[in-house]
mmCIF file of C-alpha atoms and ligand atoms in Angstrom:
data_model
loop_
_atom_site.group_PDB
_atom_site.id
_atom_site.type_symbol
_atom_site.label_atom_id
_atom_site.label_comp_id
_atom_site.label_asym_id
_atom_site.label_seq_id
_atom_site.Cartn_x
_atom_site.Cartn_y
_atom_site.Cartn_z
ATOM 1 C CA MET A 152 20.626 -2.684 12.413
ATOM 2 C CA ASP A 153 21.079 -6.029 10.661
ATOM 3 C CA GLY A 154 19.323 -6.233 7.354
ATOM 4 C CA TYR A 155 19.021 -2.520 6.695
ATOM 5 C CA SER A 156 20.654 -1.201 3.579
ATOM 6 C CA ALA A 157 21.334 1.924 1.545
ATOM 7 C CA TYR A 158 17.890 1.354 0.097
ATOM 8 C CA HIS A 159 16.331 1.891 3.521
ATOM 9 C CA ASP A 160 18.502 4.952 4.152
ATOM 10 C CA ARG A 161 16.994 6.732 1.147
ATOM 11 C CA LEU A 162 13.359 6.332 2.238
ATOM 12 C CA PRO A 163 11.383 9.232 3.789
ATOM 13 C CA PHE A 164 9.938 7.448 6.824
ATOM 14 C CA GLY A 165 6.988 9.214 8.399
ATOM 15 C CA GLU A 166 6.202 11.177 5.264
ATOM 16 C CA ARG A 167 3.295 10.775 2.853
ATOM 17 C CA LEU A 168 4.386 9.937 -0.686
ATOM 18 C CA SER A 169 2.508 11.280 -3.704
ATOM 19 C CA ALA A 170 -0.370 9.138 -4.935
ATOM 20 C CA GLU A 171 -0.057 10.571 -8.443
ATOM 21 C CA PRO A 172 1.905 7.706 -10.038
ATOM 22 C CA VAL A 173 -0.905 5.235 -9.361
ATOM 23 C CA LEU A 174 -3.834 7.667 -9.643
ATOM 24 C CA GLY A 175 -2.910 8.082 -13.301
ATOM 25 C CA ASP A 176 -2.747 4.331 -13.883
ATOM 26 C CA PRO A 177 -5.784 3.078 -15.842
ATOM 27 C CA PHE A 178 -5.816 -0.087 -13.718
ATOM 28 C CA PHE A 179 -6.073 1.752 -10.377
ATOM 29 C CA PRO A 180 -9.670 1.119 -9.267
ATOM 30 C CA PHE A 181 -10.240 4.220 -7.112
ATOM 31 C CA ASP A 182 -11.256 7.750 -7.974
ATOM 32 C CA GLY A 183 -11.387 11.013 -6.076
ATOM 33 C CA ASP A 184 -9.139 12.191 -3.274
ATOM 34 C CA ILE A 185 -6.629 9.540 -2.258
ATOM 35 C CA THR A 186 -4.017 10.054 0.448
ATOM 36 C CA VAL A 187 -1.062 7.727 0.853
ATOM 37 C CA ARG A 188 -0.466 6.584 4.425
ATOM 38 C CA PRO A 189 2.768 7.772 6.057
ATOM 39 C CA LEU A 190 5.682 5.495 5.240
ATOM 40 C CA GLU A 191 6.291 3.252 8.245
ATOM 41 C CA ARG A 192 9.738 2.350 9.458
ATOM 42 C CA PRO A 193 10.863 -1.238 8.773
ATOM 43 C CA VAL A 194 10.590 -3.852 11.522
ATOM 44 C CA VAL A 195 13.747 -5.951 11.788
ATOM 45 C CA PRO A 196 13.823 -8.741 12.714
ATOM 46 C CA GLU A 197 10.477 -9.309 11.085
ATOM 47 C CA PRO A 198 7.655 -10.682 13.249
ATOM 48 C CA PRO A 199 7.018 -14.433 12.798
ATOM 49 C CA ARG A 200 4.558 -15.450 10.098
ATOM 50 C CA ARG A 201 1.759 -17.932 10.729
ATOM 51 C CA GLY A 202 3.342 -21.357 11.044
ATOM 52 C CA GLU A 203 6.760 -20.047 12.114
ATOM 53 C CA PRO A 204 8.145 -20.552 15.647
ATOM 54 C CA GLY A 205 6.580 -17.905 17.868
ATOM 55 C CA GLY A 206 3.850 -17.157 15.336
ATOM 56 C CA GLU A 207 0.231 -18.233 15.160
ATOM 57 C CA PRO A 208 -0.466 -21.811 14.044
ATOM 58 C CA CYS A 209 -0.425 -22.587 10.318
ATOM 59 C CA PRO A 210 -4.089 -22.388 9.219
ATOM 60 C CA ALA A 211 -3.609 -24.912 6.413
ATOM 61 C CA CYS A 212 -2.160 -27.529 8.787
ATOM 62 C CA ALA A 213 -4.697 -26.748 11.532
ATOM 63 C CA GLU A 214 -7.649 -27.318 9.162
ATOM 64 C CA PRO A 215 -6.288 -29.273 6.183
ATOM 65 C CA GLU A 216 -9.774 -30.079 4.837
ATOM 66 C CA LYS A 217 -11.132 -26.527 4.937
ATOM 67 C CA GLY A 218 -11.732 -25.326 1.393
ATOM 68 C CA LEU A 219 -9.901 -28.348 -0.041
ATOM 69 C CA ILE A 220 -11.160 -29.114 -3.576
ATOM 70 C CA TRP A 221 -8.424 -31.358 -5.016
ATOM 71 C CA ARG A 222 -5.265 -33.123 -3.917
ATOM 72 C CA ASP A 223 -2.705 -35.710 -4.891
ATOM 73 C CA GLU A 224 0.169 -37.150 -2.853
ATOM 74 C CA ARG A 225 2.187 -33.905 -3.037
ATOM 75 C CA TRP A 226 -0.096 -30.949 -3.779
ATOM 76 C CA ALA A 227 -3.460 -29.626 -2.622
ATOM 77 C CA VAL A 228 -5.753 -26.925 -4.025
ATOM 78 C CA PHE A 229 -8.072 -24.849 -1.861
ATOM 79 C CA ALA A 230 -10.858 -22.416 -2.768
ATOM 80 C CA GLY A 231 -13.666 -20.479 -1.161
ATOM 81 C CA PHE A 232 -11.839 -17.656 0.621
ATOM 82 C CA GLU A 233 -13.877 -14.594 1.598
ATOM 83 C CA PRO A 234 -14.670 -12.256 -0.030
ATOM 84 C CA ILE A 235 -15.609 -13.898 -3.325
ATOM 85 C CA GLY A 236 -16.124 -11.293 -6.006
ATOM 86 C CA LEU A 237 -14.188 -13.150 -8.713
ATOM 87 C CA PRO A 238 -15.250 -16.400 -10.403
ATOM 88 C CA MET A 239 -12.334 -18.142 -8.659
ATOM 89 C CA VAL A 240 -9.651 -17.462 -6.077
ATOM 90 C CA ALA A 241 -7.666 -20.624 -5.370
ATOM 91 C CA LEU A 242 -4.547 -21.595 -3.439
ATOM 92 C CA LEU A 243 -1.974 -24.161 -4.505
ATOM 93 C CA MET A 244 -0.035 -25.603 -1.551
ATOM 94 C CA PRO A 245 2.178 -28.611 -0.835
ATOM 95 C CA VAL A 246 0.370 -31.169 1.332
ATOM 96 C CA GLN A 247 3.266 -31.042 3.776
ATOM 97 C CA HIS A 248 4.179 -27.886 5.697
ATOM 98 C CA VAL A 249 7.256 -26.654 3.882
ATOM 99 C CA THR A 250 8.669 -23.254 2.954
ATOM 100 C CA LEU A 251 9.583 -22.107 -0.540
ATOM 101 C CA HIS A 252 13.265 -22.366 0.355
ATOM 102 C CA ARG A 253 12.882 -25.914 1.626
ATOM 103 C CA LEU A 254 10.783 -27.423 -1.138
ATOM 104 C CA GLY A 255 12.248 -30.840 -1.856
ATOM 105 C CA PRO A 256 13.360 -31.892 -5.357
ATOM 106 C CA GLU A 257 10.034 -33.605 -6.126
ATOM 107 C CA LEU A 258 8.012 -30.533 -5.191
ATOM 108 C CA VAL A 259 10.343 -28.262 -7.149
ATOM 109 C CA ALA A 260 10.068 -30.556 -10.176
ATOM 110 C CA THR A 261 6.263 -30.699 -10.021
ATOM 111 C CA LEU A 262 5.622 -27.026 -9.162
ATOM 112 C CA GLY A 263 5.816 -25.840 -12.767
ATOM 113 C CA PRO A 264 3.445 -28.503 -14.071
ATOM 114 C CA MET A 265 1.034 -27.798 -11.187
ATOM 115 C CA ILE A 266 1.004 -24.058 -11.931
ATOM 116 C CA HIS A 267 0.271 -24.863 -15.551
ATOM 117 C CA ARG A 268 -2.466 -27.386 -14.702
ATOM 118 C CA LEU A 269 -4.214 -25.095 -12.229
ATOM 119 C CA ALA A 270 -4.019 -22.039 -14.497
ATOM 120 C CA VAL A 271 -5.570 -24.038 -17.332
ATOM 121 C CA ALA A 272 -8.190 -25.529 -14.973
ATOM 122 C CA VAL A 273 -9.298 -22.087 -13.737
ATOM 123 C CA GLY A 274 -9.567 -21.026 -17.372
ATOM 124 C CA ARG A 275 -12.223 -23.735 -17.882
ATOM 125 C CA ILE A 276 -14.702 -21.731 -15.804
ATOM 126 C CA PRO A 277 -17.230 -19.992 -18.085
ATOM 127 C CA GLY A 278 -16.610 -16.264 -18.389
ATOM 128 C CA VAL A 279 -12.947 -16.344 -17.339
ATOM 129 C CA GLY A 280 -10.597 -14.412 -19.610
ATOM 130 C CA ARG A 281 -7.273 -15.132 -17.926
ATOM 131 C CA THR A 282 -5.780 -16.783 -14.850
ATOM 132 C CA HIS A 283 -3.420 -14.710 -12.706
ATOM 133 C CA PHE A 284 -1.083 -16.391 -10.219
ATOM 134 C CA SER A 285 1.242 -14.944 -7.614
ATOM 135 C CA ARG A 286 3.297 -15.806 -4.558
ATOM 136 C CA PHE A 287 3.668 -13.334 -1.669
ATOM 137 C CA GLY A 288 4.512 -15.440 1.372
ATOM 138 C CA ASP A 289 4.162 -12.594 3.864
ATOM 139 C CA GLY A 290 1.305 -14.062 5.910
ATOM 140 C CA SER A 291 1.951 -17.791 6.256
ATOM 141 C CA GLU A 292 5.170 -19.793 6.127
ATOM 142 C CA HIS A 293 3.492 -22.805 4.459
ATOM 143 C CA PHE A 294 4.343 -22.305 0.776
ATOM 144 C CA HIS A 295 1.331 -21.173 -1.246
ATOM 145 C CA VAL A 296 0.578 -19.666 -4.639
ATOM 146 C CA TRP A 297 -2.577 -17.627 -5.299
ATOM 147 C CA PHE A 298 -4.619 -18.126 -8.475
ATOM 148 C CA LEU A 299 -7.176 -15.482 -9.468
ATOM 149 C CA ALA A 300 -9.663 -15.666 -12.331
ATOM 150 C CA ARG A 301 -9.882 -12.427 -14.303
ATOM 151 C CA PRO A 302 -13.388 -12.120 -15.813
ATOM 152 C CA LEU A 303 -13.479 -12.172 -19.609
ATOM 153 C CA GLY A 304 -13.353 -8.764 -21.250
ATOM 154 C CA MET A 305 -12.884 -6.794 -18.020
ATOM 155 C CA GLN A 306 -10.027 -4.665 -19.266
ATOM 156 C CA GLN A 307 -9.789 -2.423 -16.203
ATOM 157 C CA MET A 308 -9.099 -5.514 -14.055
ATOM 158 C CA ARG A 309 -5.912 -6.423 -15.891
ATOM 159 C CA GLY A 310 -2.791 -6.518 -13.751
ATOM 160 C CA PRO A 311 -2.108 -6.621 -10.024
ATOM 161 C CA MET A 312 -5.266 -4.779 -8.888
ATOM 162 C CA LEU A 313 -7.380 -7.863 -9.620
ATOM 163 C CA SER A 314 -7.151 -8.937 -5.977
ATOM 164 C CA VAL A 315 -8.565 -5.539 -4.955
ATOM 165 C CA TRP A 316 -11.473 -6.028 -7.320
ATOM 166 C CA ASP A 317 -12.126 -9.346 -5.578
ATOM 167 C CA ASP A 318 -13.005 -7.276 -2.497
ATOM 168 C CA LEU A 319 -15.101 -4.741 -4.417
ATOM 169 C CA LEU A 320 -17.221 -6.812 -6.809
ATOM 170 C CA PRO A 321 -20.641 -8.226 -5.871
ATOM 171 C CA ARG A 322 -20.337 -11.605 -4.191
ATOM 172 C CA VAL A 323 -20.596 -14.644 -6.452
ATOM 173 C CA PRO A 324 -23.552 -16.806 -5.275
ATOM 174 C CA ASP A 325 -22.413 -19.797 -3.202
ATOM 175 C CA GLU A 326 -23.883 -22.367 -5.616
ATOM 176 C CA GLU A 327 -22.174 -20.748 -8.581
ATOM 177 C CA PHE A 328 -18.822 -20.611 -6.787
ATOM 178 C CA ALA A 329 -19.169 -24.262 -5.736
ATOM 179 C CA ALA A 330 -19.864 -25.199 -9.365
ATOM 180 C CA ASN A 331 -16.766 -23.259 -10.444
ATOM 181 C CA ALA A 332 -14.695 -25.084 -7.829
ATOM 182 C CA ARG A 333 -15.963 -28.414 -9.176
ATOM 183 C CA ILE A 334 -14.936 -27.392 -12.702
ATOM 184 C CA VAL A 335 -11.416 -26.635 -11.480
ATOM 185 C CA ALA A 336 -11.099 -29.811 -9.401
ATOM 186 C CA THR A 337 -12.478 -31.994 -12.191
ATOM 187 C CA ALA A 338 -10.087 -30.462 -14.722
ATOM 188 C CA LEU A 339 -7.136 -31.110 -12.381
ATOM 189 C CA ALA A 340 -8.232 -34.704 -11.794
ATOM 190 C CA GLU A 341 -8.080 -35.393 -15.510
ATOM 191 C CA ASP A 342 -4.293 -35.511 -15.085
ATOM 192 C CA GLY A 343 -4.261 -37.235 -11.698
ATOM 193 C CA GLY A 344 -5.166 -36.673 -8.079
ATOM 194 C CA GLN A 345 -8.628 -36.665 -6.563
ATOM 195 C CA VAL A 346 -11.568 -34.294 -6.498
ATOM 196 C CA VAL A 347 -12.612 -33.530 -2.923
ATOM 197 C CA SER A 348 -16.355 -33.018 -2.713
ATOM 198 C CA ARG A 349 -17.437 -29.900 -0.908
HETATM 199 ZN ZN1 ZN B 140 1.271 -25.656 7.337
#
């Protein structure tokens, strides 16, 4: 079928792979007996993402104010997604509904500076050791980059499992999270754009 490759041909669909490679990783947050789910066959063509024709509506365009903490004429930053076990989980998105592949020249030119500004802004929150950021793009078509605050000193939370810890850690009190969001929005506004009060 279109899109399949020699890579796919090598994979043991329906089988359970060994969990050993990640069980031995110091950053893997689980202990005890772990079983890997059977490897599912690929689905091609892929089902539509949110915001794509035939998919569910784009949540960011349906409720553009929900979780909004800062914006300028091109970019918006959102925060407050459940669960909230980290000091900050934020989303950077273009104001307009656009995919990564169709970002215009102005958005491409300002993406790097925005990543830098938001990473530095998240780092202003007390008790944050480092800002992680990542783009997946598997759920919604509307281009978005995730920013996660890794708590200072928490060595076992280094690396890509930080988002799992966000689900596991005790919930940050609402007032404290709102204060953190204000710190981020205020830091961004120092270089332009507007804080959106929550
Ligand atoms: Zn959208």
